[in-house]
Coordinates of C-alpha atoms in Angstrom, one line a residue:
M42 CA 0.5 -0.3 0.2
K43 CA 1.4 3.6 -0.7
T44 CA 2.0 5.7 1.7
T45 CA -0.3 8.3 2.8
G46 CA 0.8 12.3 3.2
G47 CA 4.1 13.8 2.8
A48 CA 7.4 13.1 3.0
H49 CA 8.1 14.1 6.3
L50 CA 5.0 12.5 7.9
P51 CA 6.8 9.5 8.1
L52 CA 9.3 10.8 10.2
L53 CA 6.7 11.8 12.6
D54 CA 4.8 8.7 12.5
L55 CA 8.1 7.3 13.8
A56 CA 8.6 10.1 16.5
A57 CA 5.1 9.9 18.1
G58 CA 6.4 5.6 18.1
A59 CA 9.3 6.8 20.3
V60 CA 7.5 8.8 22.1
L61 CA 4.8 6.2 23.0
T62 CA 7.3 4.2 23.7
A63 CA 9.5 5.9 25.8
V64 CA 6.0 6.8 27.4
Y65 CA 5.0 3.1 28.2
V66 CA 8.8 1.9 29.1
G67 CA 7.7 5.0 32.7
F68 CA 4.7 3.2 33.0
A69 CA 6.3 0.1 33.6
R70 CA 8.8 1.6 36.3
M71 CA 6.3 4.0 38.0
D72 CA 5.2 3.1 41.8
T73 CA 1.7 3.9 44.0
E74 CA 1.1 6.3 46.0
D75 CA 2.6 3.8 48.4
G76 CA 5.4 3.0 46.9
Q77 CA 3.9 -0.3 45.4
A78 CA 4.8 -1.0 41.5
Y79 CA 2.2 -1.0 39.6
F80 CA 3.4 -3.4 36.9
T81 CA 4.8 -6.2 38.9
G82 CA 6.3 -7.8 36.2
P83 CA 10.7 -7.8 34.5
F84 CA 11.4 -4.9 33.5
W85 CA 12.5 -6.3 30.4
L86 CA 8.6 -7.6 29.6
G87 CA 7.2 -4.2 30.3
C88 CA 9.9 -2.5 27.5
L89 CA 8.8 -5.5 25.4
I90 CA 5.2 -4.1 25.6
A91 CA 6.1 -0.8 25.4
A92 CA 7.7 -1.2 22.2
A93 CA 4.8 -3.6 20.5
V94 CA 2.3 -0.4 21.6
G95 CA 4.7 2.5 20.3
L96 CA 7.7 1.3 17.3
P97 CA 4.4 -0.3 14.8
L98 CA 3.8 3.2 14.6
A99 CA 6.9 4.2 12.4
V100 CA 5.5 2.4 9.8
R101 CA 1.4 2.8 9.7
R102 CA 0.9 4.4 6.2
R103 CA 1.9 1.1 5.4
R104 CA 0.5 -1.1 6.5
P105 CA -2.7 0.5 8.6
L106 CA -4.5 -3.0 9.6
P107 CA -1.6 -5.0 10.0
V108 CA -0.1 -2.1 12.3
L109 CA -3.6 -1.5 14.6
G110 CA -3.8 -5.4 15.2
V111 CA -0.6 -5.5 16.7
V112 CA -0.8 -2.2 18.8
L113 CA -4.4 -3.8 19.5
A114 CA -2.4 -6.5 21.3
A115 CA 0.0 -5.0 22.2
L116 CA -2.6 -2.3 24.7
V117 CA -4.7 -5.7 25.4
A118 CA -1.7 -7.6 27.1
A119 CA -0.3 -3.8 29.0
S120 CA -4.0 -3.3 30.0
F121 CA -4.2 -7.3 31.6
L122 CA -0.6 -6.2 33.4
D123 CA -1.3 -3.3 35.3
L124 CA 0.8 -1.0 32.5
V125 CA -2.1 1.4 30.8
R126 CA -1.8 5.1 31.7
E127 CA -3.8 6.1 29.0
P128 CA -6.9 5.8 26.6
Y129 CA -4.8 4.1 23.8
A130 CA -3.4 6.8 21.9
A131 CA -1.9 3.9 20.1
A132 CA -4.6 2.1 19.1
G133 CA -6.6 6.1 17.9
L134 CA -3.2 6.5 16.0
A135 CA -3.5 3.5 14.1
A136 CA -7.6 3.4 13.5
Y137 CA -7.1 7.0 12.0
L138 CA -4.9 5.3 9.3
V139 CA -7.6 2.9 8.7
G140 CA -10.3 4.9 8.7
L141 CA -8.0 7.1 6.1
A142 CA -6.4 4.6 3.7
E143 CA -8.0 1.7 4.0
P144 CA -11.0 1.4 1.9
A145 CA -14.4 0.3 3.2
R146 CA -15.1 -3.0 3.0
R147 CA -11.8 -3.6 5.4
S148 CA -12.0 -0.7 7.6
V149 CA -15.5 -0.6 8.6
P150 CA -15.0 -4.2 10.2
A151 CA -11.8 -2.4 12.1
L152 CA -13.8 -0.2 13.6
A153 CA -17.0 -2.8 14.7
L154 CA -13.9 -5.0 16.0
A155 CA -11.2 -2.7 17.4
P156 CA -13.2 -0.2 20.2
A157 CA -15.1 -4.1 21.2
V158 CA -11.7 -5.5 21.9
A159 CA -10.4 -1.9 23.6
G160 CA -13.6 -2.1 25.3
G161 CA -13.9 -5.3 26.3
A162 CA -10.3 -5.3 27.4
V163 CA -10.1 -1.9 30.3
Y164 CA -13.4 -3.2 31.6
L165 CA -11.8 -6.8 32.1
D166 CA -8.9 -5.0 34.1
A167 CA -11.0 -1.8 35.8
A168 CA -13.3 -4.5 36.5
V169 CA -12.8 -7.7 37.4
V170 CA -8.9 -9.0 37.2
T171 CA -7.4 -5.9 39.0
P172 CA -10.4 -4.1 40.0
T173 CA -9.8 0.0 40.6
E174 CA -12.5 0.9 39.7
D175 CA -16.7 0.6 40.2
P176 CA -18.7 -1.3 37.2
Q177 CA -19.9 2.1 36.2
G178 CA -16.1 3.8 36.2
A179 CA -15.2 0.8 34.1
L180 CA -17.8 2.0 31.6
G181 CA -16.6 5.3 31.7
L182 CA -12.8 4.2 30.6
V183 CA -14.9 2.1 28.3
A184 CA -16.3 4.9 26.8
L185 CA -13.3 6.8 26.9
V186 CA -11.1 3.9 24.8
V187 CA -14.1 3.7 21.8
L188 CA -14.0 7.4 21.7
V189 CA -10.7 7.9 21.2
I190 CA -10.7 4.8 18.6
G191 CA -14.1 5.7 17.0
G192 CA -12.9 9.4 17.1
A193 CA -10.2 8.7 15.4
W194 CA -11.2 6.3 12.8
S195 CA -14.2 8.9 12.0
A196 CA -11.8 11.3 11.6
G197 CA -9.7 9.6 9.3
F198 CA -12.9 8.0 6.8
V199 CA -13.8 12.0 6.8
V200 CA -10.6 12.9 5.4
R201 CA -10.2 9.7 2.9
G202 CA -14.0 11.2 1.8
R203 CA -13.1 14.9 1.4
R204 CA -9.6 13.9 -0.7
A205 CA -11.5 11.2 -2.7
E206 CA -14.3 13.9 -3.9
A207 CA -11.8 17.0 -4.3
R208 CA -9.5 14.4 -7.3
R209 CA -12.9 13.5 -8.3
R210 CA -13.5 17.6 -8.5
Q211 CA -10.0 18.2 -10.4
R212 CA -11.2 15.1 -12.8
R213 CA -14.3 16.4 -13.7
Q214 CA -12.4 20.0 -14.1
A215 CA -10.1 18.2 -16.3
E216 CA -12.9 16.5 -18.6
R217 CA -14.6 19.9 -18.8
A218 CA -10.8 21.3 -20.8
L219 CA -10.7 19.1 -22.6
E220 CA -14.2 18.9 -24.0
E221 CA -13.4 22.8 -24.0
E222 CA -10.3 22.5 -25.3
R223 CA -11.7 20.0 -28.2
L224 CA -15.1 22.6 -28.8
R225 CA -12.6 25.2 -29.5
I226 CA -11.1 23.1 -32.5
A227 CA -13.9 22.4 -33.4
R228 CA -14.5 25.9 -34.5
E229 CA -10.9 26.3 -35.5
L230 CA -12.0 24.3 -38.0
H231 CA -15.3 25.2 -38.7
D232 CA -13.6 28.7 -39.0
I233 CA -11.0 27.3 -41.5
V234 CA -12.7 25.2 -43.5
S235 CA -16.0 27.4 -44.1
H236 CA -13.3 30.4 -44.8
N237 CA -11.5 29.3 -46.7
L238 CA -13.6 26.7 -49.5
S239 CA -16.4 30.1 -49.5
L240 CA -13.5 31.7 -51.0
I241 CA -12.3 29.3 -53.4
A242 CA -16.2 28.1 -54.5
V243 CA -16.7 31.8 -55.4
T244 CA -13.7 32.2 -56.8
A245 CA -14.3 28.8 -59.3
G246 CA -17.1 30.4 -59.8
V247 CA -15.4 33.4 -61.5
A248 CA -13.2 31.4 -63.1
A249 CA -15.6 29.4 -64.9
H250 CA -17.8 32.2 -65.7
V251 CA -15.0 34.8 -67.5
G252 CA -12.9 31.4 -68.8
D253 CA -13.8 32.6 -72.6
A254 CA -14.2 35.6 -72.8
D255 CA -11.0 36.6 -70.5
P256 CA -8.8 33.8 -69.6
R257 CA -6.3 35.6 -68.0
E258 CA -8.7 36.7 -65.2
A259 CA -9.5 32.7 -65.1
V260 CA -5.9 31.7 -64.9
A261 CA -5.1 34.8 -61.8
A262 CA -8.8 33.5 -59.6
L263 CA -7.3 30.0 -60.2
K264 CA -3.6 31.5 -58.7
V265 CA -5.9 32.3 -56.1
I266 CA -7.6 29.5 -55.2
E267 CA -4.3 27.6 -55.5
E268 CA -3.1 30.1 -52.5
T269 CA -6.2 30.1 -50.1
S270 CA -5.3 26.4 -50.5
R271 CA -2.6 26.0 -49.4
S272 CA -3.1 28.7 -46.8
A273 CA -6.5 26.2 -45.4
L274 CA -3.7 22.9 -45.6
A275 CA -1.6 24.8 -43.4
E276 CA -4.2 25.9 -41.0
M277 CA -5.5 22.6 -40.9
R278 CA -2.4 21.0 -40.0
R279 CA -1.6 22.9 -36.8
T280 CA -4.6 22.9 -36.0
L281 CA -4.9 18.4 -36.3
G282 CA -1.4 19.3 -35.0
V283 CA -3.0 20.0 -31.4
L284 CA -5.4 17.7 -31.1
R285 CA -3.3 15.0 -31.8
G286 CA -1.3 16.3 -28.7
Q287 CA 1.5 16.9 -31.6
D288 CA 4.2 20.2 -30.9
A289 CA 2.0 22.2 -33.1
P290 CA 0.6 24.7 -31.5
L291 CA -2.0 27.4 -33.5
V292 CA 1.3 29.5 -34.0
P293 CA 1.1 31.4 -36.0
A294 CA -2.1 32.4 -34.3
P295 CA -4.7 34.7 -36.5
D296 CA -4.8 38.1 -34.9
L297 CA -6.3 41.5 -35.6
G298 CA -2.9 42.4 -38.1
D299 CA -4.0 40.0 -40.4
L300 CA -7.6 41.2 -40.6
D301 CA -6.1 43.4 -43.7
T302 CA -5.2 40.2 -45.4
L303 CA -9.0 38.5 -44.6
A304 CA -10.3 41.7 -46.2
G305 CA -8.2 41.4 -49.3
E306 CA -8.7 37.6 -49.6
A307 CA -12.3 38.7 -50.0
R308 CA -12.2 41.4 -52.0
R309 CA -10.7 38.4 -54.9
A310 CA -13.7 36.4 -54.0
G311 CA -15.9 39.5 -55.4
V312 CA -16.7 41.4 -51.8
D313 CA -15.8 44.6 -52.1
V314 CA -14.7 45.2 -48.6
E315 CA -14.3 48.4 -47.0
L316 CA -12.1 47.7 -43.5
E317 CA -12.5 50.5 -40.4
V318 CA -10.4 49.8 -37.2
R319 CA -10.7 51.9 -34.9
G320 CA -8.8 51.9 -30.4
L321 CA -6.3 49.1 -31.8
E322 CA -3.5 50.7 -32.4
T323 CA -1.1 48.5 -31.3
Q324 CA -0.8 49.6 -28.1
G325 CA -4.5 49.0 -27.6
A326 CA -4.2 45.3 -29.5
A327 CA -0.9 44.4 -27.3
G328 CA -3.4 45.6 -24.1
L329 CA -6.1 42.5 -25.3
A330 CA -5.5 38.5 -24.3
E331 CA -4.4 37.1 -26.9
S332 CA -7.3 34.6 -26.6
L333 CA -9.5 37.8 -27.1
R334 CA -7.7 39.1 -30.4
T335 CA -8.3 35.8 -32.3
T336 CA -12.3 35.6 -31.3
V337 CA -12.6 38.6 -32.9
Y338 CA -10.4 38.0 -36.7
R339 CA -13.0 34.8 -36.1
I340 CA -15.8 36.8 -35.1
V341 CA -15.1 39.1 -38.6
Q342 CA -13.5 36.4 -40.9
E343 CA -16.8 33.8 -40.3
A344 CA -18.8 37.2 -41.3
V345 CA -16.9 38.1 -43.8
T346 CA -17.6 34.1 -45.4
N347 CA -21.2 34.2 -45.0
V348 CA -21.3 37.7 -47.0
A349 CA -19.0 36.0 -49.7
R350 CA -21.1 32.9 -49.8
H351 CA -24.3 34.1 -50.1
A352 CA -24.2 37.6 -51.6
A353 CA -20.8 37.6 -53.8
P354 CA -20.3 40.3 -55.6
T355 CA -21.7 43.1 -52.9
R356 CA -20.6 45.5 -50.7
C357 CA -20.1 45.3 -47.3
A358 CA -18.7 47.2 -44.0
V359 CA -16.7 45.7 -41.5
R360 CA -16.5 48.1 -37.9
V361 CA -14.1 47.0 -35.2
V362 CA -14.2 49.7 -32.3
A363 CA -12.8 49.1 -29.3
D364 CA -12.7 51.9 -26.1
A365 CA -11.9 51.2 -22.6
R366 CA -14.9 49.1 -21.5
E367 CA -15.8 47.2 -24.7
I368 CA -14.9 45.7 -28.4
R369 CA -17.5 46.3 -30.9
V370 CA -17.5 44.4 -34.0
E371 CA -20.6 45.3 -36.9
V372 CA -20.5 43.8 -39.9
T373 CA -23.2 44.6 -43.0
D374 CA -23.6 44.0 -46.3
D375 CA -25.9 45.1 -49.2
G376 CA -27.4 42.0 -50.4
P377 CA -26.7 40.2 -53.5
P378 CA -26.9 42.0 -57.0
A379 CA -30.6 42.5 -58.0
G380 CA -30.6 40.0 -60.8
R381 CA -29.8 37.0 -58.3
G382 CA -32.3 36.7 -55.9
R383 CA -32.0 36.9 -52.3
P384 CA -31.7 34.0 -50.3
R385 CA -33.4 33.7 -46.8
R386 CA -31.2 34.4 -43.3
R387 CA -32.6 33.4 -41.0
L388 CA -30.0 33.5 -37.4
P389 CA -31.2 29.8 -36.4
G390 CA -29.9 28.6 -39.8
G391 CA -26.4 27.2 -39.9
H392 CA -23.2 26.6 -37.9
G393 CA -21.5 29.9 -38.6
L394 CA -23.7 31.7 -36.7
M395 CA -23.9 29.8 -34.2
G396 CA -20.1 29.5 -33.8
M397 CA -19.7 33.4 -33.8
R398 CA -23.1 33.6 -31.2
E399 CA -21.0 30.5 -29.0
R400 CA -17.5 33.0 -29.5
A401 CA -19.2 36.2 -28.0
L402 CA -21.2 33.7 -25.6
L403 CA -18.0 32.6 -23.7
Y404 CA -16.7 36.4 -23.6
D405 CA -20.3 37.4 -21.8
G406 CA -20.9 39.2 -24.4
T407 CA -24.1 40.4 -27.1
F408 CA -24.6 39.4 -30.5
E409 CA -27.1 40.5 -33.4
A410 CA -27.4 38.9 -36.4
G411 CA -30.3 39.3 -39.4
P412 CA -31.6 41.1 -42.9
R413 CA -31.5 45.2 -42.6
P414 CA -34.5 46.8 -43.8
E415 CA -32.3 48.7 -46.6
G416 CA -31.4 45.0 -47.5
G417 CA -28.7 43.2 -46.8
F418 CA -27.4 41.7 -43.3
A419 CA -26.1 42.8 -40.8
V420 CA -24.0 41.7 -37.7
S421 CA -23.1 42.8 -34.4
V422 CA -21.4 41.3 -31.3
R423 CA -19.5 43.6 -28.2
L424 CA -17.3 42.0 -26.0
P425 CA -16.1 43.4 -22.1
R426 CA -12.2 44.1 -22.9
D427 CA -12.0 43.1 -19.2
R428 CA -12.6 39.9 -20.2
E429 CA -9.4 38.1 -21.3
H430 CA -11.1 34.7 -20.7
P431 CA -13.9 32.6 -21.6
V432 CA -16.4 32.9 -18.9

């Protein structure tokens, strides 16, 4: 059985065993008030019993049940030899470790047996073998011994339960952290795949449309598809490396400085992006947690991707404004051209809007999205600036 506690605890057990051994050696030499010895046996026997009472406590953390049995047997012998002058403290120290370290199927029977044996020995010694108390006084001694042993066992059992609950709580926290990390990676994968495949699909449509009339523009569109595909594969490799436990962190993680690149990609897909970033100059952005900066980027990325997927070619305005309290993200578009018709878009539909809402709620923010009265679609997100970690 493993030891319980820190490395210094066995030394304390050894010290406690040595002290109790010395105390019982002293009991073997103790005299009554009229000069008669309490213990009339040979001194070596008294020393042997004293060693059997105290020294096993030095290994009580390794063998709780055997130590309790040896100590209890020695105390019973000491009681019948009139060598005990204390309420079975050694048995209490041993019983504490039984309640703390042994499973209930073994510690509970020990709790039932140890006080019964100790109480019986104390009563027989005090009331029958060497009568020093009346029956009522002997029962009082029995109650004291049972209280010491039972109380020590109960204290150990309670500590054991609290430690087990603490371990379960830590395990649940670890499982929750793992689940949150998997959800984060799932969001990253969705954003990577959704954004890049949407750009590829839109650009491929442009290439197919102008392929015969303007081959050079078609080749340029194919070049955009190639670059976008390579970028998506690189980001997915980094993300999947984290999922597999490899040393492949999301570095460099998307940041607010990449919004210009994001706008450029959307322009190549037919979305005329007007980007405005205020309140996040170099020092302002550095004051934000990396996860919060990435969240702002991902929200803008998903909103612009939706514009490219559902409304291109169109015009889109992206505003990222920060003040001392919050960061506001607004993405609005003019909707698809009049000849294309307007696809119906609602908040509950699609994982993109759901993902943006989840990211906002993780930071105790707000999320709104829906059609604009004048046409097109709008996304509005507010994130508290002082919320550095997800709630």
